[in-house]
Coordinates of C-alpha atoms in Angstrom, one line a residue:
X1 CA -38.4 -26.4 56.8
X2 CA -37.4 -29.2 59.1
X3 CA -38.5 -32.4 60.8
X4 CA -39.6 -32.0 64.4
X5 CA -39.6 -34.8 66.9
X6 CA -42.4 -34.5 69.6
X7 CA -43.0 -36.6 72.6
X8 CA -46.4 -38.2 73.6
X9 CA -47.6 -41.1 75.6
X10 CA -46.7 -41.5 79.3
X11 CA -43.6 -40.9 81.2
X12 CA -43.0 -44.6 81.5
X13 CA -43.8 -45.4 77.9
X14 CA -43.1 -42.3 75.7
X15 CA -44.2 -42.3 72.1
X16 CA -42.4 -40.1 69.6
X17 CA -44.0 -38.4 66.6
X18 CA -42.4 -36.8 63.6
X19 CA -43.8 -33.5 62.2
X20 CA -43.0 -31.4 59.1
X21 CA -42.5 -27.9 60.4
X22 CA -42.0 -24.6 58.6
X23 CA -40.2 -21.6 60.0
X24 CA -41.5 -18.1 59.4
X25 CA -41.7 -14.6 60.9
X26 CA -44.9 -12.9 61.9
X27 CA -45.9 -9.3 61.1
X28 CA -43.7 -8.1 63.9
X29 CA -40.7 -10.0 62.6
X30 CA -40.7 -12.5 65.5
X31 CA -39.7 -16.1 64.4
X32 CA -42.5 -18.7 64.5
X33 CA -43.0 -22.3 63.6
X34 CA -46.0 -23.7 61.7
X35 CA -46.8 -27.5 61.6
X36 CA -47.4 -28.4 58.0
X37 CA -48.4 -32.0 58.8
X38 CA -47.8 -34.9 61.2
X39 CA -46.0 -37.7 59.5
X40 CA -46.9 -40.3 62.2
X41 CA -45.2 -42.3 64.9
X42 CA -41.4 -42.4 64.5
X43 CA -41.3 -46.1 65.2
X44 CA -43.9 -47.0 62.6
X45 CA -42.3 -44.7 60.0
X46 CA -38.9 -46.4 60.5
X47 CA -40.2 -50.0 60.5
X48 CA -42.3 -49.5 57.4
X49 CA -39.5 -48.0 55.4
X50 CA -41.3 -44.7 54.9
X51 CA -38.3 -42.7 56.3
X52 CA -36.0 -44.4 53.7
X53 CA -38.4 -43.7 50.9
X54 CA -38.8 -40.1 51.8
X55 CA -35.0 -39.6 52.2
X56 CA -34.4 -41.2 48.8
X57 CA -37.0 -39.1 47.1
X58 CA -35.7 -35.8 48.6
X59 CA -32.1 -36.7 47.7
X60 CA -33.2 -37.4 44.1
X61 CA -34.7 -33.9 44.0
X62 CA -31.6 -32.3 45.4
X63 CA -28.5 -31.2 43.5
X64 CA -26.6 -30.7 46.8
X65 CA -26.8 -34.0 48.7
X66 CA -25.7 -37.5 47.9
X67 CA -27.6 -40.3 49.6
X68 CA -25.8 -43.6 50.0
X69 CA -27.6 -46.9 50.6
X70 CA -25.4 -48.9 52.9
X71 CA -26.7 -52.2 51.5
X72 CA -26.8 -51.4 47.7
X73 CA -24.4 -48.5 47.0
X74 CA -20.6 -48.8 47.0
X75 CA -17.3 -46.9 46.6
X76 CA -15.5 -47.6 43.3
X77 CA -12.0 -46.9 42.2
X78 CA -9.6 -44.3 43.6
X79 CA -7.5 -42.1 41.4
X80 CA -4.4 -40.0 41.9
X81 CA -5.4 -36.4 42.2
X82 CA -3.2 -34.2 44.5
X83 CA 0.1 -34.4 42.6
X84 CA -1.7 -34.2 39.3
X85 CA -3.2 -30.9 40.2
X86 CA 0.2 -29.5 41.3
X87 CA 2.2 -30.7 38.3
X88 CA -0.5 -29.7 35.8
X89 CA -0.7 -26.2 37.1
X90 CA 3.1 -25.8 36.9
X91 CA 3.2 -27.4 33.5
X92 CA 0.9 -24.7 32.2
X93 CA 2.4 -21.9 34.1
X94 CA 5.9 -22.6 32.8
X95 CA 4.6 -22.8 29.2
X96 CA 6.1 -26.3 28.6
X97 CA 3.2 -27.4 26.4
X98 CA 3.7 -24.3 24.2
X99 CA 7.4 -25.1 23.8
X100 CA 6.7 -28.7 22.9
X101 CA 4.0 -27.7 20.4
X102 CA 6.6 -25.5 18.7
X103 CA 8.8 -28.5 18.3
X104 CA 6.0 -30.6 16.9
X105 CA 5.5 -28.1 14.0
X106 CA 8.7 -29.4 12.5
X107 CA 7.4 -32.9 12.2
X108 CA 4.6 -34.7 10.3
X109 CA 3.3 -36.7 13.3
X110 CA -0.3 -37.6 14.2
X111 CA 0.1 -38.3 17.9
X112 CA 0.0 -35.7 20.6
X113 CA 3.7 -35.1 21.4
X114 CA 3.1 -32.8 24.3
X115 CA 0.6 -35.2 26.0
X116 CA 3.1 -38.1 25.6
X117 CA 5.9 -36.1 27.2
X118 CA 3.6 -34.7 29.9
X119 CA 2.5 -38.3 30.9
X120 CA 6.1 -39.4 31.1
X121 CA 7.2 -36.4 33.1
X122 CA 4.3 -36.8 35.6
X123 CA 5.1 -40.4 36.0
X124 CA 8.7 -39.5 36.7
X125 CA 7.6 -37.0 39.4
X126 CA 5.0 -39.3 41.0
X127 CA 6.0 -42.9 40.6
X128 CA 8.9 -43.6 38.2
X129 CA 8.3 -46.6 36.0
X130 CA 9.3 -48.1 32.7
X131 CA 7.7 -46.8 29.5
X132 CA 5.7 -50.0 29.2
X133 CA 4.4 -49.8 32.8
X134 CA 3.3 -46.1 32.2
X135 CA 0.6 -47.3 29.8
X136 CA -1.0 -49.1 32.7
X137 CA -0.1 -46.6 35.3
X138 CA -2.0 -43.8 33.5
X139 CA -5.3 -45.6 34.4
X140 CA -4.7 -44.5 38.0
X141 CA -4.8 -40.8 37.2
X142 CA -7.9 -38.7 37.6
X143 CA -9.5 -37.6 34.3
X144 CA -9.2 -38.8 30.7
X145 CA -6.4 -36.6 29.5
X146 CA -4.0 -39.4 28.6
X147 CA -6.3 -42.1 27.4
X148 CA -5.2 -41.8 23.8
X149 CA -1.4 -42.0 24.6
X150 CA 0.1 -45.3 23.5
X151 CA 3.4 -47.0 24.1
X152 CA 4.7 -46.2 20.6
X153 CA 4.0 -42.5 21.3
X154 CA 6.2 -42.6 24.4
X155 CA 9.2 -44.0 22.5
X156 CA 8.7 -41.7 19.6
X157 CA 8.5 -38.7 22.0
X158 CA 11.8 -39.7 23.5
X159 CA 13.4 -39.5 20.1
X160 CA 11.9 -36.0 19.5
X161 CA 13.2 -34.9 22.9
X162 CA 16.7 -36.0 22.0
X163 CA 16.6 -34.4 18.6
X164 CA 15.4 -31.1 20.0
X165 CA 17.2 -31.0 23.4
X166 CA 19.0 -27.7 22.7
X167 CA 15.9 -25.9 21.5
X168 CA 13.8 -27.0 24.5
X169 CA 16.6 -26.3 26.9
X170 CA 17.2 -22.8 25.5
X171 CA 13.5 -21.8 25.7
X172 CA 13.2 -23.2 29.2
X173 CA 16.3 -21.2 30.2
X174 CA 14.9 -18.0 28.9
X175 CA 11.7 -18.6 30.6
X176 CA 13.6 -19.2 33.9
X177 CA 15.4 -15.9 33.6
X178 CA 12.1 -14.1 32.9
X179 CA 10.1 -15.7 35.7
X180 CA 12.6 -15.8 38.5
X181 CA 15.4 -13.2 38.0
X182 CA 16.4 -10.9 35.1
X183 CA 20.1 -11.3 35.8
X184 CA 22.1 -14.4 36.9
X185 CA 25.5 -13.7 38.4
X186 CA 26.3 -17.0 40.1
X187 CA 26.1 -20.3 38.1
X188 CA 26.8 -23.6 39.8
X189 CA 28.4 -26.4 37.9
X190 CA 29.2 -30.0 38.8
X191 CA 29.2 -33.5 37.2
X192 CA 28.0 -36.9 38.1
X193 CA 28.0 -40.3 36.4
X194 CA 24.9 -42.2 35.2
X195 CA 25.5 -45.9 34.8
X196 CA 23.8 -48.6 32.6
X197 CA 23.1 -52.2 33.4
X198 CA 25.3 -53.1 30.4
X199 CA 28.9 -53.4 29.2
X200 CA 28.1 -52.3 25.7
X201 CA 30.5 -49.5 24.6
X202 CA 29.6 -46.8 22.0
X203 CA 30.3 -43.1 21.4
X204 CA 28.5 -42.1 24.6
X205 CA 28.6 -45.2 26.9
X206 CA 32.2 -45.8 28.1
X207 CA 33.9 -47.3 31.1
X208 CA 35.4 -44.6 33.4
X209 CA 35.7 -43.3 36.9
X210 CA 32.3 -44.0 38.5
X211 CA 31.1 -41.8 41.4
X212 CA 28.8 -44.6 42.3
X213 CA 31.6 -47.3 42.3
X214 CA 29.9 -49.2 39.5
X215 CA 33.1 -50.3 37.7
X216 CA 31.2 -53.2 36.1
X217 CA 28.9 -50.9 34.0
X218 CA 29.4 -48.4 31.2
X219 CA 28.3 -44.9 32.0
X220 CA 27.9 -41.3 30.7
X221 CA 29.1 -38.2 32.4
X222 CA 26.4 -35.5 33.1
X223 CA 27.3 -31.9 33.7
X224 CA 24.5 -29.9 35.3
X225 CA 24.2 -26.1 35.5
X226 CA 22.1 -24.4 38.2
X227 CA 21.2 -20.8 38.8
X228 CA 21.7 -19.2 42.2
X229 CA 18.0 -19.9 42.8
X230 CA 18.6 -23.6 42.5
X231 CA 16.7 -23.7 39.2
X232 CA 18.4 -25.9 36.5
X233 CA 19.6 -23.9 33.4
X234 CA 20.8 -26.8 31.4
X235 CA 23.0 -29.9 31.2
X236 CA 25.5 -31.6 28.9
X237 CA 26.3 -35.2 28.3
X238 CA 29.8 -36.5 27.8
X239 CA 31.3 -39.9 27.1
X240 CA 31.8 -41.9 30.3
X241 CA 35.6 -41.6 30.3
X242 CA 35.7 -37.8 30.1
X243 CA 37.8 -35.9 32.6
X244 CA 35.8 -33.2 34.5
X245 CA 38.1 -30.3 33.4
X246 CA 37.5 -31.1 29.7
X247 CA 33.7 -30.4 30.1
X248 CA 33.9 -26.8 31.2
X249 CA 34.5 -25.2 27.8
X250 CA 31.3 -26.6 26.3
X251 CA 29.3 -25.5 29.3
X252 CA 30.6 -21.9 29.0
X253 CA 29.7 -21.8 25.3
X254 CA 26.2 -22.9 26.3
X255 CA 25.8 -20.2 28.9
X256 CA 26.9 -17.5 26.4
X257 CA 25.0 -18.9 23.4
X258 CA 21.7 -20.1 24.8
X259 CA 21.2 -17.8 27.8
X260 CA 23.2 -14.7 26.7
X261 CA 25.0 -14.8 30.1
X262 CA 28.3 -13.0 29.7
X263 CA 29.3 -11.7 33.1
X264 CA 28.8 -14.8 35.4
X265 CA 30.8 -16.4 38.1
X266 CA 31.1 -20.2 37.6
X267 CA 31.2 -22.0 40.9
X268 CA 32.7 -25.6 40.9
X269 CA 34.6 -28.1 43.0
X270 CA 38.2 -29.0 42.8
X271 CA 37.5 -31.6 40.0
X272 CA 37.6 -28.8 37.4
X273 CA 40.7 -27.2 38.9
X274 CA 43.5 -26.9 36.4
X275 CA 45.5 -24.1 35.0
X276 CA 44.1 -24.6 31.5
X277 CA 40.5 -24.8 32.7
X278 CA 40.7 -21.6 34.7
X279 CA 42.4 -19.8 31.8
X280 CA 39.6 -21.0 29.5
X281 CA 37.0 -19.6 31.9
X282 CA 38.7 -16.2 31.9
X283 CA 39.2 -16.1 28.2
X284 CA 35.5 -16.6 27.8
X285 CA 34.9 -13.4 29.8
X286 CA 33.6 -15.3 32.9
X287 CA 34.8 -15.5 36.4
X288 CA 35.2 -18.5 38.8
X289 CA 35.1 -19.7 42.4
X290 CA 36.8 -23.1 42.6
X291 CA 37.8 -25.2 45.5
X292 CA 41.6 -25.1 46.1
X293 CA 43.7 -28.2 47.1
X294 CA 45.6 -26.5 49.9
X295 CA 48.0 -29.3 50.8
X296 CA 49.0 -29.5 47.1
X297 CA 50.2 -25.9 47.0
X298 CA 54.0 -25.2 47.0
X299 CA 55.7 -25.6 50.3
X300 CA 56.6 -21.9 50.5
X301 CA 52.9 -21.0 51.1
X302 CA 52.3 -23.6 53.9
X303 CA 53.4 -21.5 56.9
X304 CA 51.3 -18.5 55.8
X305 CA 48.2 -20.6 55.2
X306 CA 48.5 -22.5 58.5
X307 CA 49.1 -19.3 60.6
X308 CA 45.7 -19.3 62.3
X309 CA 46.4 -16.1 64.2
X310 CA 46.6 -14.1 60.9
X311 CA 42.9 -15.0 60.1
X312 CA 40.1 -12.5 60.8
X313 CA 37.2 -13.8 63.0
X314 CA 33.8 -13.6 61.3
X315 CA 31.8 -15.4 64.0
X316 CA 32.5 -17.8 66.8
X317 CA 33.4 -20.6 64.4
X318 CA 34.7 -19.1 61.2
X319 CA 37.9 -17.2 60.5
X320 CA 38.9 -15.9 57.0
X321 CA 42.0 -14.6 55.2
X322 CA 42.9 -13.5 51.7
X323 CA 46.3 -14.1 50.0
X324 CA 47.8 -14.3 46.5
X325 CA 49.1 -17.6 45.2
X326 CA 51.0 -17.4 41.9
X327 CA 49.1 -14.4 40.8
X328 CA 45.7 -15.7 41.7
X329 CA 43.4 -14.5 44.5
X330 CA 42.8 -17.2 47.2
X331 CA 40.2 -16.9 49.9
X332 CA 41.1 -19.0 53.0
X333 CA 38.9 -20.1 55.8
X334 CA 39.3 -22.0 59.1
X335 CA 36.4 -23.6 61.1
X336 CA 36.7 -25.4 64.4
X337 CA 33.6 -27.4 63.6
X338 CA 35.2 -28.4 60.3
X339 CA 38.4 -29.3 62.1
X340 CA 36.6 -31.7 64.4
X341 CA 34.7 -33.2 61.4
X342 CA 37.9 -33.7 59.4
X343 CA 39.5 -35.4 62.4
X344 CA 36.6 -37.7 62.9
X345 CA 36.5 -38.7 59.2
X346 CA 40.2 -39.5 59.2
X347 CA 39.8 -41.5 62.4
X348 CA 37.1 -43.7 60.9
X349 CA 39.1 -44.2 57.7
X350 CA 42.2 -45.2 59.6
X351 CA 40.2 -47.8 61.6
X352 CA 39.0 -49.3 58.3
X353 CA 42.5 -49.2 57.0
X354 CA 43.9 -51.1 60.0
X355 CA 41.3 -53.7 59.5
X356 CA 42.2 -54.1 55.8
X357 CA 45.8 -54.4 56.6
X358 CA 45.1 -57.0 59.3
X359 CA 43.0 -59.0 56.8
X360 CA 45.8 -58.5 54.3
X361 CA 43.2 -57.1 51.8
X362 CA 45.8 -55.4 49.8
X363 CA 43.5 -55.0 46.8
X364 CA 41.5 -52.6 48.8
X365 CA 44.5 -50.4 49.6
X366 CA 44.7 -49.0 46.1
X367 CA 42.0 -46.5 46.9
X368 CA 43.4 -43.0 47.0
X369 CA 41.8 -42.3 50.4
X370 CA 43.7 -45.3 51.8
X371 CA 46.9 -45.0 49.8
X372 CA 47.9 -41.6 51.1
X373 CA 48.2 -42.9 54.7
X374 CA 50.3 -46.1 54.0
X375 CA 53.9 -47.0 53.3
X376 CA 55.2 -50.2 51.8
X377 CA 58.0 -52.0 53.7
X378 CA 59.4 -54.9 51.6
X379 CA 56.2 -57.1 51.2
X380 CA 54.4 -55.5 54.1
X381 CA 52.0 -52.6 54.2
X382 CA 51.6 -50.4 57.3
X383 CA 50.2 -47.0 58.3
X384 CA 52.6 -44.2 57.9
X385 CA 52.2 -42.1 61.1
X386 CA 54.2 -39.2 59.6
X387 CA 51.7 -38.9 56.7
X388 CA 48.8 -39.0 59.3
X389 CA 50.4 -36.2 61.3
X390 CA 51.0 -34.1 58.1
X391 CA 47.4 -34.5 57.0
X392 CA 46.1 -33.5 60.5
X393 CA 47.8 -30.1 60.1
X394 CA 45.2 -29.2 57.5
X395 CA 42.2 -30.1 59.6
X396 CA 39.7 -27.3 59.6
X397 CA 41.4 -25.3 56.7
X398 CA 39.8 -24.7 53.3
X399 CA 40.3 -22.4 50.4
X400 CA 39.0 -21.2 47.1
X401 CA 40.5 -19.7 44.0
X402 CA 38.5 -16.8 42.5
X403 CA 39.1 -14.4 39.7
X404 CA 36.5 -12.1 41.0
X405 CA 37.9 -9.0 42.8
X406 CA 34.7 -7.5 44.2
X407 CA 33.3 -10.2 46.4
X408 CA 34.4 -10.1 50.1
X409 CA 36.0 -13.3 51.5
X410 CA 32.7 -14.0 53.4
X411 CA 30.7 -13.7 50.2
X412 CA 33.1 -16.0 48.3
X413 CA 32.8 -18.6 51.0
X414 CA 29.0 -18.2 51.1
X415 CA 28.8 -18.6 47.3
X416 CA 30.8 -21.8 47.4
X417 CA 28.7 -23.2 50.2
X418 CA 25.7 -23.0 47.9
X419 CA 27.3 -25.6 45.7
X420 CA 25.7 -28.2 48.0
X421 CA 22.6 -27.5 46.0
X422 CA 23.9 -29.2 43.0
X423 CA 25.0 -32.2 45.0
X424 CA 21.5 -32.4 46.4
X425 CA 20.2 -32.0 42.9
X426 CA 22.1 -35.1 41.8
X427 CA 20.7 -37.0 44.7
X428 CA 17.2 -35.9 43.9
X429 CA 17.6 -36.9 40.2
X430 CA 18.9 -40.4 41.2
X431 CA 16.6 -41.2 44.0
X432 CA 13.3 -39.2 43.6
X433 CA 13.3 -39.3 39.8
X434 CA 15.2 -42.6 39.3
X435 CA 17.4 -41.3 36.5
X436 CA 19.5 -44.4 36.7
X437 CA 20.2 -47.1 35.9
X438 CA 19.2 -46.4 32.3
X439 CA 17.7 -49.4 30.4
X440 CA 17.5 -47.8 27.0
X441 CA 20.1 -49.0 24.5
X442 CA 20.3 -46.6 21.6
X443 CA 22.1 -43.2 22.1
X444 CA 19.0 -41.3 21.0
X445 CA 16.7 -43.0 23.5
X446 CA 19.3 -42.5 26.2
X447 CA 19.5 -38.8 25.5
X448 CA 15.7 -38.6 25.3
X449 CA 15.4 -40.4 28.7
X450 CA 17.8 -38.0 30.4
X451 CA 16.0 -35.0 28.8
X452 CA 12.8 -36.3 30.2
X453 CA 14.4 -36.5 33.7
X454 CA 15.7 -32.9 33.2
X455 CA 12.2 -31.6 32.5
X456 CA 10.9 -33.4 35.5
X457 CA 13.7 -32.0 37.7
X458 CA 13.0 -28.5 36.3
X459 CA 9.4 -28.6 37.4
X460 CA 10.3 -30.1 40.8
X461 CA 12.8 -27.3 41.4
X462 CA 10.4 -24.6 40.4
X463 CA 7.8 -25.9 42.8
X464 CA 10.4 -25.9 45.6
X465 CA 11.4 -22.4 44.7
X466 CA 7.9 -21.1 44.8
X467 CA 7.1 -22.8 48.1
X468 CA 10.2 -21.4 49.7
X469 CA 9.4 -17.9 48.4
X470 CA 6.1 -18.1 50.2
X471 CA 7.9 -19.1 53.5
X472 CA 6.9 -22.8 53.2
X473 CA 10.2 -24.7 53.5
X474 CA 8.9 -28.3 53.6
X475 CA 11.3 -31.2 52.6
X476 CA 10.5 -32.5 49.1
X477 CA 9.9 -36.0 50.4
X478 CA 7.3 -34.8 52.8
X479 CA 5.6 -32.7 50.0
X480 CA 5.4 -35.7 47.8
X481 CA 4.0 -38.0 50.5
X482 CA 1.5 -35.4 51.6
X483 CA 0.2 -34.7 48.1
X484 CA -0.1 -38.5 47.4
X485 CA -2.8 -38.6 50.1
X486 CA -5.2 -36.5 48.0
X487 CA -7.3 -38.9 45.9
X488 CA -10.4 -38.8 43.8
X489 CA -12.9 -41.4 45.0
X490 CA -15.6 -42.9 42.9
X491 CA -19.1 -43.3 44.5
X492 CA -21.8 -45.3 42.7
X493 CA -25.3 -44.1 43.8
X494 CA -28.0 -46.0 41.9
X495 CA -28.0 -44.5 38.5
X496 CA -25.3 -41.9 39.2
X497 CA -21.5 -41.9 39.3
X498 CA -19.8 -39.3 41.5
X499 CA -16.1 -38.5 41.8
X500 CA -15.3 -36.8 45.0
X501 CA -12.0 -35.7 46.5
X502 CA -10.5 -36.5 49.8
X503 CA -9.7 -33.8 52.3
X504 CA -7.1 -31.1 51.4
X505 CA -5.9 -29.7 54.7
X506 CA -2.8 -29.0 56.9
X507 CA 0.4 -29.3 54.8
X508 CA -1.6 -29.8 51.6
X509 CA -3.8 -26.7 52.1
X510 CA -0.6 -24.7 52.7
X511 CA 1.0 -26.1 49.5
X512 CA -2.0 -25.2 47.4
X513 CA -2.2 -21.7 48.8
X514 CA 1.5 -21.1 48.4
X515 CA 1.4 -22.2 44.7
X516 CA -1.7 -20.2 44.0
X517 CA -3.8 -23.2 43.2
X518 CA -7.5 -23.1 43.9
X519 CA -8.8 -26.1 46.0
X520 CA -11.3 -27.9 43.8
X521 CA -14.9 -28.5 44.9
X522 CA -15.7 -31.7 46.9
X523 CA -17.7 -33.2 44.1
X524 CA -15.3 -33.3 41.1
X525 CA -17.8 -34.7 38.6
X526 CA -21.2 -36.3 38.3
X527 CA -22.5 -38.5 35.5
X528 CA -25.5 -40.6 34.8
X529 CA -24.9 -44.4 34.7
X530 CA -26.9 -46.0 31.9

């Protein structure tokens, strides 16, 4: 049935009529139209408001259509929807709620521990804020899931996270191995520092070497372990003045104890390079791939390392070589692109150094990157050209110690290149998730905050892994921006309140499909307004 517009009157002064027409088929199956009634002249129907009354009445009888009065009806609030759908699906898929509920059984608490952690994790993923601000931010979310979560619940949840860090981490790790790969052979390890806007010192917060050049603040050292799928397996916190090499033993114990990983290759940078550390790794039954400080090796190895003609070409840019240094297998590489990059970096550094010397900013010359190129002559400082020439000999060369005897030189180099993932992970935790600076003051709250960031990072990395597995390699920043565009919009239509979603298309549609998430209906909910 439909409204038909017919023309009457004269050619110069046409008159239009509206008719209610029914479609049907005659006995032969041929489509026909039957006029049910003539509603009247179109102009009269519009001017009298009859059209509006009919439209309103039909809309009230329909469960499919929403009729908006441009003069009376309005759009209400908008709510965050897109990211919420993604994170909620992964939260359930990874069984995090189940893990947290197991923790809750050991405590006589009345609040919903899992909901409190979930709210803080979602905030960390979507719009990192203080715990106090989260109690207001939750009002922006679609749905009523977090309405009963209070500020005191958030702080208490941080304490429980700190107290149960090992249990939660262990269960997550086992789930990781089950979901993504039954056997992990490569484990990547690196450290970063997390600073506090404070100079208070305790067992955890200490002054130490800051990777962010915040010598005015106390800090903690965080060691992060990633699988070869870029999924975090766990982390450890150390006092802020801990040397990197002294952290490895505890991490190996964690891998063996919590994840039952015996035969693994630990990949780390030169910060953990020491004879004692490497021996510790081997005694634990593990293997390693560690960056070598080639210029620091004994002079007798120099000619053999720098003999470029003895290297085997792998491609147009890379040459490789294998040799033994003091009983250890060393994989060497030479790259022309790397040579050009090393040269450019040193050139820029020397330009800054000359400027410092000209300004007599001697306090700046204590930096190791500067000091290795200068010499002191009486009370003057000048660039030592001999040191510059010696450093340039090593441009383009790199090497790795490894206790593994099975991997080819190309595979060792390829494995170490994957270590960039952990550097990118630290950047992600510090920028996207705002892990620092930390404004909590008690050790337990500090540990709870970092555990919260770890859970957020875990979910984020799982999402990236699943997207990549489905061939959708979209930068995480773009994913977050795109999902943020999906909102739930409130529509008030007389005595009804509708919540409808905005469009889910292009990147967002691909993300939903790749993660196996069903796109919700356009109308999310409908309630009667009293």
